[in-house]
Coordinates of C-alpha atoms in Angstrom, one line a residue:
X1 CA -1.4 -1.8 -34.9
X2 CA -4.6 -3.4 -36.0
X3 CA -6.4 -1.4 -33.3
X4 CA -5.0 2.3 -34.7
X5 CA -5.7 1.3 -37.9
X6 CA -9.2 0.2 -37.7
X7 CA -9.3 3.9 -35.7
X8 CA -7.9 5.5 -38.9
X9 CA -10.1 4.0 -41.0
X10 CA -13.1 4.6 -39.0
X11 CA -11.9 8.7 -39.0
X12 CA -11.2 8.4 -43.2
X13 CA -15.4 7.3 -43.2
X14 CA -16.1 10.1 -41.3
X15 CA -14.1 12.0 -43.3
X16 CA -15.6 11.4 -46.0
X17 CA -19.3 11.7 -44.5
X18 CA -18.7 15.2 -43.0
X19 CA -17.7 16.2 -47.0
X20 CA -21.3 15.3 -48.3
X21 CA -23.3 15.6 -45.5
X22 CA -21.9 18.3 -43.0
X23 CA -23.7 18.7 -40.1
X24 CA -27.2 18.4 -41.7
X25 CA -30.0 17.3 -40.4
X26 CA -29.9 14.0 -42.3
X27 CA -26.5 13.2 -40.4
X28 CA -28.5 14.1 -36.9
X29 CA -31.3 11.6 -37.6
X30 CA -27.9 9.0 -38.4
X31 CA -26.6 9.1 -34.9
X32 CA -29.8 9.3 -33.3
X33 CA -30.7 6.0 -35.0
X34 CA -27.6 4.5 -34.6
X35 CA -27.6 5.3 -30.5
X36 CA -30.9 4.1 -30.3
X37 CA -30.3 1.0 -32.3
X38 CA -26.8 0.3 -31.1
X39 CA -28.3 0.8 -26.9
X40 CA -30.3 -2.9 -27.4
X41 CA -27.2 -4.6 -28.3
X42 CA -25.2 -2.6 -25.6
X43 CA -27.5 -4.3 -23.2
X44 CA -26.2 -7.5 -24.0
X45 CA -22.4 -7.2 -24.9
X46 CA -21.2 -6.2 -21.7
X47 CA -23.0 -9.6 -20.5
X48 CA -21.1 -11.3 -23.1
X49 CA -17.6 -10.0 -21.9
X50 CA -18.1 -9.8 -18.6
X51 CA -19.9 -13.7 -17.4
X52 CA -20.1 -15.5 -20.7
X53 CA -16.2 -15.2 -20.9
X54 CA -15.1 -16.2 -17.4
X55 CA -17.7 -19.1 -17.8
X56 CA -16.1 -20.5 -21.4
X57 CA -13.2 -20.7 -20.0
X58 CA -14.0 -22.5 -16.8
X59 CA -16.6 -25.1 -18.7
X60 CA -16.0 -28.7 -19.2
X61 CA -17.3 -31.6 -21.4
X62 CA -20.4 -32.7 -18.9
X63 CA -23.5 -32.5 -21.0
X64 CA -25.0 -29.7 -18.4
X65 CA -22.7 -27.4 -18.8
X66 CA -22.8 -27.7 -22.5
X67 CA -26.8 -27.3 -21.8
X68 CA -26.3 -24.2 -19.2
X69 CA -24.2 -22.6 -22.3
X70 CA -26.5 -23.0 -25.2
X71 CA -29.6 -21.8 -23.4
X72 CA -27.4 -19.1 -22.2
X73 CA -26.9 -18.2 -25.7
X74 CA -29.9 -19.2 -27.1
X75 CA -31.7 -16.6 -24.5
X76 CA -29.6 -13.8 -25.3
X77 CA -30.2 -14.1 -28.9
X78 CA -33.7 -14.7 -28.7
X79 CA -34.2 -11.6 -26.2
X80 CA -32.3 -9.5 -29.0
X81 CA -34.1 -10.8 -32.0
X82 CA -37.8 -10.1 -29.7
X83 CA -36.4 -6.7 -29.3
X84 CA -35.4 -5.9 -32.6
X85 CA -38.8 -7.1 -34.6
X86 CA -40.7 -5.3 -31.6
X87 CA -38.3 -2.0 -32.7
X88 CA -38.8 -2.8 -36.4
X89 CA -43.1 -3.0 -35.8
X90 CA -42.5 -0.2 -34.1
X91 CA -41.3 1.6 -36.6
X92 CA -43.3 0.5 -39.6
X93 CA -46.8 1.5 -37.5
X94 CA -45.2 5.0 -37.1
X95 CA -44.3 5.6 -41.0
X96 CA -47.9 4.0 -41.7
X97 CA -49.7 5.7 -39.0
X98 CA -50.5 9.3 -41.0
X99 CA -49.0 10.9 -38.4
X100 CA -48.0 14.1 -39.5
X101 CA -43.8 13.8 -38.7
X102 CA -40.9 16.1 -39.3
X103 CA -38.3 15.4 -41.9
X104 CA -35.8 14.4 -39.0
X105 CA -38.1 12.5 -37.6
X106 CA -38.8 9.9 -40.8
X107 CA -35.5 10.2 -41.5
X108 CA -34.7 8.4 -38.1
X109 CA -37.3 6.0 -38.5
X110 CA -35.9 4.8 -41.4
X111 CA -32.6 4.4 -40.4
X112 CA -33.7 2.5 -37.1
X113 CA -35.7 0.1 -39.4
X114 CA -32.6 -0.3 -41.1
X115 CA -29.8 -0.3 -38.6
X116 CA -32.2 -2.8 -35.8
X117 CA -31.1 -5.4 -38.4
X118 CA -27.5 -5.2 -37.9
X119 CA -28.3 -5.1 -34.4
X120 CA -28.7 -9.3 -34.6
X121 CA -25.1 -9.7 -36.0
X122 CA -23.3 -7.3 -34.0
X123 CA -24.6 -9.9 -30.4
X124 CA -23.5 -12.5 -33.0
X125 CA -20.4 -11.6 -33.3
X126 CA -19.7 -10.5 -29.6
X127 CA -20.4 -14.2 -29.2
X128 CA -18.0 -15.5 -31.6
X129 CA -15.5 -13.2 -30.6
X130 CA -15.8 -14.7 -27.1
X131 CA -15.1 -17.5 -28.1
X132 CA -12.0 -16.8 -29.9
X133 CA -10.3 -15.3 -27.1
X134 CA -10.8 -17.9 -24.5
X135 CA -8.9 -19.5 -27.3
X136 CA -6.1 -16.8 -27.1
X137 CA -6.7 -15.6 -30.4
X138 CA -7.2 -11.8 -30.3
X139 CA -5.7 -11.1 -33.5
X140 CA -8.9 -12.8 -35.3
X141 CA -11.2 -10.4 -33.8
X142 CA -9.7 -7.2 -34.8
X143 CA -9.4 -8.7 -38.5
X144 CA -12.7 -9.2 -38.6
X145 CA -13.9 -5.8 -37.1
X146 CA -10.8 -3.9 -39.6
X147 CA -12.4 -5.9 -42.5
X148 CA -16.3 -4.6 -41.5
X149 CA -14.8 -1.5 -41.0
X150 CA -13.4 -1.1 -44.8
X151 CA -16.8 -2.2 -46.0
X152 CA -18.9 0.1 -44.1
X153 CA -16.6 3.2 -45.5
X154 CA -16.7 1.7 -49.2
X155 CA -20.1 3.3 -50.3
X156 CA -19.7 6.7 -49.1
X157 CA -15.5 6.9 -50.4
X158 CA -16.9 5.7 -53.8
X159 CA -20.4 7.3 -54.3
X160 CA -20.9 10.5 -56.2
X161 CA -24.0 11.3 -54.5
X162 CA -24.2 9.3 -51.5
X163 CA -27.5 9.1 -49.3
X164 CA -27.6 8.3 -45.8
X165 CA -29.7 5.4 -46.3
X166 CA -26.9 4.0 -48.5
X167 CA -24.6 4.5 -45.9
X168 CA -26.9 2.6 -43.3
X169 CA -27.3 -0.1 -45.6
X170 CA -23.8 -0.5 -45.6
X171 CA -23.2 -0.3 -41.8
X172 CA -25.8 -3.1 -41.4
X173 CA -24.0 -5.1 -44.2
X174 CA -20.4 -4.4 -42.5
X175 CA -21.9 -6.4 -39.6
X176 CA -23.2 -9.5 -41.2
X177 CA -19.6 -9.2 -43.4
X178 CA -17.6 -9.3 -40.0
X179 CA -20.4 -12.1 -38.1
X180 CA -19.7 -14.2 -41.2
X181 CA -16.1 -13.8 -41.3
X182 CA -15.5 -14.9 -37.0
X183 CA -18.5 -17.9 -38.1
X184 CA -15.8 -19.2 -40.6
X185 CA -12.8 -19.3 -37.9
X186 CA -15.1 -20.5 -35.2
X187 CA -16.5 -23.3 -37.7
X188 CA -15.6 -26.5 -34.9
X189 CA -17.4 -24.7 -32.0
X190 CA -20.5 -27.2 -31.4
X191 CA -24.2 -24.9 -30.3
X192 CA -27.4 -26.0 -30.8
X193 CA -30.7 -23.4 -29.9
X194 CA -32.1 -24.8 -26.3
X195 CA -34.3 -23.0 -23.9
X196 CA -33.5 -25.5 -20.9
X197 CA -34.0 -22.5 -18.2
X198 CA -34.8 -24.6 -15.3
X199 CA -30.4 -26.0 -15.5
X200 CA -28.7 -24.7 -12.7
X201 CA -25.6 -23.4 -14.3
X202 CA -27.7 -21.4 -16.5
X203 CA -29.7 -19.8 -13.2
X204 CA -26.6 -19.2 -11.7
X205 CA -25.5 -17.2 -15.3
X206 CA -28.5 -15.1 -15.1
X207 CA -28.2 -14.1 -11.6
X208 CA -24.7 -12.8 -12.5
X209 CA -25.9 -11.1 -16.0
X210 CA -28.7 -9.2 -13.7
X211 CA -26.4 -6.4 -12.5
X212 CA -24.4 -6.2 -15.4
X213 CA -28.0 -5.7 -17.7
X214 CA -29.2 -3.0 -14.9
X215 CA -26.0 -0.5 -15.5
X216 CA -26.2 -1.3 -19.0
X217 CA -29.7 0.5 -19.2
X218 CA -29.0 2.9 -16.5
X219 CA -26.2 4.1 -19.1
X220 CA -27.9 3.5 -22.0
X221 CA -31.0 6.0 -20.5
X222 CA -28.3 8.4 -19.8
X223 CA -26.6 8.2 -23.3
X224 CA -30.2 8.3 -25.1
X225 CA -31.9 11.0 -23.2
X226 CA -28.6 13.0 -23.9
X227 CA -28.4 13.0 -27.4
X228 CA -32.4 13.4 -27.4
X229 CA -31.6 17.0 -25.5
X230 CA -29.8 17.8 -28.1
X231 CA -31.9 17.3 -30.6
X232 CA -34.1 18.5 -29.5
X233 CA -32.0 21.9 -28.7
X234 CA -31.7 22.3 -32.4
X235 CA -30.6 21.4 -35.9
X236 CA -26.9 20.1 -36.4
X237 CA -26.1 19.6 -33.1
X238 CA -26.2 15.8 -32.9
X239 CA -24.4 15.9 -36.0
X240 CA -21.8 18.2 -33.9
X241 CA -21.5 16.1 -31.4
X242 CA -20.6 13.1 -33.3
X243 CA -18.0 14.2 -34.9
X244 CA -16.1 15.9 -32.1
X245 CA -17.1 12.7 -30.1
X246 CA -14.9 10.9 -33.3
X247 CA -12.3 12.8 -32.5
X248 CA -12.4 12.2 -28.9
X249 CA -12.9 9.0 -29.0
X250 CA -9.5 8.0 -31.0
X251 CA -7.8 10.2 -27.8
X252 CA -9.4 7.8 -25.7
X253 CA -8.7 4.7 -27.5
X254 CA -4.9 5.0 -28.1
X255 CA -4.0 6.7 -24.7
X256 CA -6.4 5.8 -22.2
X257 CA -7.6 2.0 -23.1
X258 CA -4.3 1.2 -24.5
X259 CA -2.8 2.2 -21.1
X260 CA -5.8 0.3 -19.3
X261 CA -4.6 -2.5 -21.4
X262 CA -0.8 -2.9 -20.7
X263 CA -0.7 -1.8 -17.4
X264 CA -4.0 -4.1 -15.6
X265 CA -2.1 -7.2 -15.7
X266 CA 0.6 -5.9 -13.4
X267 CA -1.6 -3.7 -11.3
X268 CA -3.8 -6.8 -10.2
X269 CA 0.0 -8.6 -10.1
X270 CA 1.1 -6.4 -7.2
X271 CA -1.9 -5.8 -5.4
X272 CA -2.3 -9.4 -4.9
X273 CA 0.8 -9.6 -3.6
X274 CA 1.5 -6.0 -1.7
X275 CA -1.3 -3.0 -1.4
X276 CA 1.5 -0.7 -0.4
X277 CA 3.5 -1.7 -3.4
X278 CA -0.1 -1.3 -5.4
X279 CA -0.3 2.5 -4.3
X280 CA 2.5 3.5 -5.9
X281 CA 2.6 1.7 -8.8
X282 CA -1.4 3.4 -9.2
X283 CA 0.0 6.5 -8.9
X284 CA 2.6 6.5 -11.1
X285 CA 0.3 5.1 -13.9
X286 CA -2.2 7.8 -12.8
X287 CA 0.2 10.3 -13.4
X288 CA 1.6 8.8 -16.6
X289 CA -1.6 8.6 -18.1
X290 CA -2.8 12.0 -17.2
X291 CA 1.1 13.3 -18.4
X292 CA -0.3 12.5 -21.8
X293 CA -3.6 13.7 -21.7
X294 CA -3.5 17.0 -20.7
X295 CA -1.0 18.6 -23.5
X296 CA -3.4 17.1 -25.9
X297 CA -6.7 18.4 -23.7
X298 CA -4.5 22.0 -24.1
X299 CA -3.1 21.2 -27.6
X300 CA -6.8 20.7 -29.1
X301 CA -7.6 24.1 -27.0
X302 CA -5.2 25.8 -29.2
X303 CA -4.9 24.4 -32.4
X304 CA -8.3 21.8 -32.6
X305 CA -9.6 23.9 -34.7
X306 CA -6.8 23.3 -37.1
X307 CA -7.4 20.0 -36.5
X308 CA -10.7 19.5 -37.3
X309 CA -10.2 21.6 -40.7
X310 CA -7.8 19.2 -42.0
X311 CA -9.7 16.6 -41.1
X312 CA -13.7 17.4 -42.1
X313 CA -13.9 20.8 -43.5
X314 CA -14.5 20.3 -47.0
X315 CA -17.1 19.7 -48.9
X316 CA -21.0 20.2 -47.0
X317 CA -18.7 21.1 -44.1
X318 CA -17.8 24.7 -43.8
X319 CA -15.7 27.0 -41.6
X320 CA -18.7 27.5 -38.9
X321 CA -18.8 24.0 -38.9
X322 CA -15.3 23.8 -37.7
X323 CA -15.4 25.9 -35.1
X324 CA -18.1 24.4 -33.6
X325 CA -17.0 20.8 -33.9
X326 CA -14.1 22.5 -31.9
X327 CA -16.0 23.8 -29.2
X328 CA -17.9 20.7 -28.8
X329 CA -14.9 18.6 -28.7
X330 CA -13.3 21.1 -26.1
X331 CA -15.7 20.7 -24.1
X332 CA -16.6 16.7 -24.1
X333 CA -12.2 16.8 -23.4
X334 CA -12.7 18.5 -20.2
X335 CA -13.7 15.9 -18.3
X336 CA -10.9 13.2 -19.6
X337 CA -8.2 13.8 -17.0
X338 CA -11.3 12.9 -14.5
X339 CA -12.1 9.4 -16.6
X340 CA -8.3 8.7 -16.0
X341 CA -8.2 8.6 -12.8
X342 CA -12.0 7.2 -12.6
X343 CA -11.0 4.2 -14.6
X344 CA -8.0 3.3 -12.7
X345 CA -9.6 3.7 -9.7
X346 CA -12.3 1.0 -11.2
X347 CA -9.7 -0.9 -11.9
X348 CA -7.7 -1.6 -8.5
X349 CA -11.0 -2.6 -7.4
X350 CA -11.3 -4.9 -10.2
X351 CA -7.7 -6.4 -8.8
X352 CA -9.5 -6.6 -4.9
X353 CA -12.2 -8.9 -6.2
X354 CA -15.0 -5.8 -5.9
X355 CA -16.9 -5.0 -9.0
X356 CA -20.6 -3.8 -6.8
X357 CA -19.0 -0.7 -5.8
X358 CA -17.7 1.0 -9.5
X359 CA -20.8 -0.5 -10.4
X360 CA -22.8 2.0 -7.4
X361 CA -20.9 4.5 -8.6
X362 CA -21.2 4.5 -11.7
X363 CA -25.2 4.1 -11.6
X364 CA -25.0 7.4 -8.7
X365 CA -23.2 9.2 -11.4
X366 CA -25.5 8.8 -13.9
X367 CA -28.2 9.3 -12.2
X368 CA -26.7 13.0 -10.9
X369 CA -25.9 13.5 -14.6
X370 CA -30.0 13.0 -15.7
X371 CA -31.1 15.2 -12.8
X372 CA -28.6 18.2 -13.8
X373 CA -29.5 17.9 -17.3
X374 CA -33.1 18.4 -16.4
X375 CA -32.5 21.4 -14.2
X376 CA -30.1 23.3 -16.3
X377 CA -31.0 22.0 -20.1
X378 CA -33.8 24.4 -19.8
X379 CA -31.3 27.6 -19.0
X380 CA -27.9 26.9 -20.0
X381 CA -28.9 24.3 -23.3
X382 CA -26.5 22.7 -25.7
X383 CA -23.7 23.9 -22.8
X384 CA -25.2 21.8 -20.2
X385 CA -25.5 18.9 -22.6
X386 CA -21.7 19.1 -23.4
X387 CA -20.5 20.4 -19.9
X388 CA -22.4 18.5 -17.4
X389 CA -21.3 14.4 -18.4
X390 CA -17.5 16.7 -18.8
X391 CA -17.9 17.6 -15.3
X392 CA -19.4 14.2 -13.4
X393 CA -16.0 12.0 -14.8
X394 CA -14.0 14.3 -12.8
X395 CA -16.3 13.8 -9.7
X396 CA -17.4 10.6 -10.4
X397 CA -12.9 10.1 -10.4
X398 CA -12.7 11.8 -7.0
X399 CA -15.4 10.2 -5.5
X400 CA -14.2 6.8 -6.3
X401 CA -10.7 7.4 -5.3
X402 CA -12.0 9.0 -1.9
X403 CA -13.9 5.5 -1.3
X404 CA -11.0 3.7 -2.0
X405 CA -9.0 5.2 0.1
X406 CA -11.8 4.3 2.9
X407 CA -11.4 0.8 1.9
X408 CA -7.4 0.5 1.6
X409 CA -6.2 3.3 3.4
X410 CA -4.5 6.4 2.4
X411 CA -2.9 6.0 -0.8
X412 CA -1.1 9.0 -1.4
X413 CA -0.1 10.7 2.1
X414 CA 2.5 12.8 0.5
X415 CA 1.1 14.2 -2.4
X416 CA 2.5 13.3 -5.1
X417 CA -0.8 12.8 -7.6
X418 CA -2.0 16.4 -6.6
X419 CA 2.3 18.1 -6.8
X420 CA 2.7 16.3 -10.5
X421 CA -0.7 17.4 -11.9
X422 CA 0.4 20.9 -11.3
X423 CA 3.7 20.5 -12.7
X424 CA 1.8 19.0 -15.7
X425 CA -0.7 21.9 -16.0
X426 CA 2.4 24.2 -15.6
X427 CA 4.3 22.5 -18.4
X428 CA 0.9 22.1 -20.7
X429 CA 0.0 25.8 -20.0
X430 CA 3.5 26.9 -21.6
X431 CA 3.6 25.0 -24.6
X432 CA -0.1 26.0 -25.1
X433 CA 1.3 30.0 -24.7
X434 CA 3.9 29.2 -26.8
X435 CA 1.9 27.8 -30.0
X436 CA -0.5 30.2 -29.3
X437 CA 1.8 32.7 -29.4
X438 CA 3.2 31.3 -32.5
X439 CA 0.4 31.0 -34.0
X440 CA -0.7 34.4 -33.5
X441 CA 2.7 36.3 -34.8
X442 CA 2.6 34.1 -37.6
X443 CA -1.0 33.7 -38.8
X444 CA -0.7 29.9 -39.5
X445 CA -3.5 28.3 -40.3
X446 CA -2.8 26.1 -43.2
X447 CA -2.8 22.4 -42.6
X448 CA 1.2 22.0 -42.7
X449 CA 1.1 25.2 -40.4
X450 CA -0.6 22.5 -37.8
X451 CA 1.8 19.9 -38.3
X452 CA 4.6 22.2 -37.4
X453 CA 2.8 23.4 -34.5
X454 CA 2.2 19.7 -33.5
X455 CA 5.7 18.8 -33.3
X456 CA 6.9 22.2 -31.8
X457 CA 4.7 21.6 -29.1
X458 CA 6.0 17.6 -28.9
X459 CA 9.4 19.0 -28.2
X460 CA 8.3 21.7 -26.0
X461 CA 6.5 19.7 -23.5
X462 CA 8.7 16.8 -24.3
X463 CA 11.6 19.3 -22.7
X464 CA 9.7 20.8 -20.1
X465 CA 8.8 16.8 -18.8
X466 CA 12.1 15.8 -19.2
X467 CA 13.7 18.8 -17.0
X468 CA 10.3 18.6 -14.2
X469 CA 9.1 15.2 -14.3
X470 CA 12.0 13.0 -15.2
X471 CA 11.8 11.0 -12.2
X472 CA 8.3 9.4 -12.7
X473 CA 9.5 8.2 -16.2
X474 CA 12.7 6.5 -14.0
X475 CA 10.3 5.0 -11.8
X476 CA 8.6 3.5 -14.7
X477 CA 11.5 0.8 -15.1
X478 CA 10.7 -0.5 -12.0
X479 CA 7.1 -0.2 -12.3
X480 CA 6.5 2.2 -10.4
X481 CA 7.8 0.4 -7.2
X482 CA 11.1 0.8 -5.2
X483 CA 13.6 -2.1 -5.6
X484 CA 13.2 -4.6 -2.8

């Protein structure tokens, strides 16, 4: 619940941002700041989840590993704060230098100055938030991130004229708000700054942050020099993409990484105990997951752009607006069946101990995605841009699963993934006719027109599952495996 409403909240900020801003080019020097600021924490928070977490809950008293842990910490912190006052010089030499810069261009360099700030409590707060949930307390974390989440929306909901500086201001702010607020539960956790690199725990931390910093910046690169392109490609388009990207992005969030979520703990369960048994449980989840995204891939086809109407157009945001946030969002949606199956495929590996190969794969992928973007940028623009990262998560998903199956055998000999993604296509593909069809003979376009199209095509494809795919929901009570 706390996770769907800190989504909803986020969207009402957004809301409101597309209303006195639009896709201007004030909102594309926003994001570009924001991705470039937000990429030098990104270096650092997957090193935070993924080896200061298993560490904190494997650490005893002894005074070294209390030492290996605050230089740990301490390093991390002092890395980010170098890299943020170099970004901040940075930027004041280049608004001082005479240069003769754009309006985009100043406008980014003001935001960065502003959002490199935030940039410190947001590896703060990954921190804290580590800490709480080696102490099983989840619910903490997502208070704190609801609560900065509110603030950051406040000045653009209650300003008559907001700026975008304004709203930067308050995004840095909504950081220190929700740093201060995990500082006050964590208030008995004991750290003092030490720089004792030459501790063996702390080497052995280090070596294990290495690979997780490399993909970090090989993905970071990727995500940069992506939105760069399109900036570069012309005026609104960032802004274009971050608002379909919003859109996308709650998709992903309540279907995909809340399935992730339920389902990891018995995936890694059964593989541990049978790989057969793992199979079929993966496929089954697979096809689950991909049951749910697809109508809404087809759905936001045929109705998105009612969709994003009710949601931004008003305001700075006008009609053309809307049919381009649309388009963009249609095509960023392509490749989500493909980051389905990509990320459960990441995850059985997870459960056999392997985290080097996603980890190959995932720095392979993105390393195709740069080189396309180079070659067919130039001819195809904004389309290659939205198309080509839609198109690697579907090979990047095959590839994966075809390497897996070189490493555990066949896992689906009969089938059955390839069978019920047809069937699902099938049944998507009629209730998109049918509310298109609707839609047409009836000219809806209002805002309630989409809400009844929304739940005619719930019951559609709700129907056409239950009549074509009724089994895999059966399986489901068993998870997915036969009873032994």
């Amino acid at each position: 619940m706390l996770t769907i409403s800190i989504q909803f909240v986020g969207l009402v900020k957004n809301i409101f941002i597309a209303k006195g801003f639009g896709v201007s080019a004030e909102i594309d020097a926003y994001n570009l700041a924001n991705t470039y600021t937000v990429s030098i924490t990104n270096l650092a928070i997957p090193a935070i989840i993924i080896v200061l977490i298993p560490f904190l809950t494997k650490r005893t008293d002894e005074l070294p590993m209390q030492v290996a842990l605050n230089t740990y910490i301490s390093t991390i912190l002092l890395s980010i704060s170098l890299l943020v006052v170099v970004g901040i010089g940075s930027t004041v030499f280049f608004l001082q230098s005479g240069l003769q810069l754009s309006e985009t261009m100043r406008w980014i360099l003001l935001i960065i100055m502003i959002l490199n700030v935030a940039q410190i409590f947001r590896v703060l707060t990954a921190i804290l938030t580590a800490f709480r949930q080696v102490d099983n307390d989840f619910i903490t974390p997502k208070v704190a991130t609801l609560c900065s989440t509110i603030f950051s929306g406040v000045y653009v909901v209650i300003a008559s004229d907001p700026s975008i500086i304004g709203v930067s201001i308050f995004l840095t702010a909504s950081f220190l708000l929700e740093c201060i607020l995990l500082a006050i539960k964590n208030k008995g956790f004991s750290f003092r700054f030490q720089l004792q690199w030459k501790n063996l725990a702390f080497r052995q931390l280090i070596r294990q942050t290495g690979p997780v910093v490399f993909n970090s910046i090989v993905f970071q690169i990727s995500l940069i020099f992506s939105m760069t392109l399109a900036g570069f490609l012309g005026s609104g388009y960032v802004a274009t993409i971050g608002y379909a990207n919003q859109v996308v992005s709650i998709i992903q969030a309540l279907v995909i990484v809340n399935i992730l979520t339920l389902v990891y703990p018995t995936l890694s369960r059964i593989f541990s105990k049978q790989i057969e048994a793992g199979k079929q449980l993966f496929i089954q989840y697979v096809t689950v997951a991909n049951m749910l995204v697809i109508p809404l891939l087809v759905g936001m086809v045929v109705v998105g752009d009612l969709l994003t109407a009710l949601l931004f157009q008003r305001g700075a945001f006008t009609t053309a607006d809307t049919m381009q946030v649309t388009f963009f969002m249609v095509m960023i949606s392509i490749g989500l069946p493909g980051s389905v199956l990509r990320d459960f495929v990441y995850r059985v590996y997870f459960c056999l101990d392997d985290t080097r190969t996603p980890s190959v794969i995932s720095v392979v992928t993105i390393g195709v995605n740069i080189f396309l973007l180079l070659g067919l940028t130039p001819v195809f623009g904004i389309y290659a841009v939205l198309l080509v990262p839609s198109v690697m998560n579907i090979v990047s998903g095959l590839v994966a699963y075809l390497l897996l199956e070189k490493r555990i055998g066949k896992i689906d000999p009969k089938r059955t993934l390839v069978k019920q993604h047809i069937v699902m296509l099938v049944n998507a593909s009629v209730m998109g006719i049918v509310l298109y069809l609707l839609r047409m003979q009836f000219s809806l376009t209002s805002n309630v027109a989409f809400l009844v199209l929304v739940v005619i095509g719930i019951l559609i494809y709700g129907l056409l599952v239950g009549m074509t795919q009724r089994n895999v929901i059966l399986k489901l009570k068993n998870k997915g495996v036969p009873n032994q």
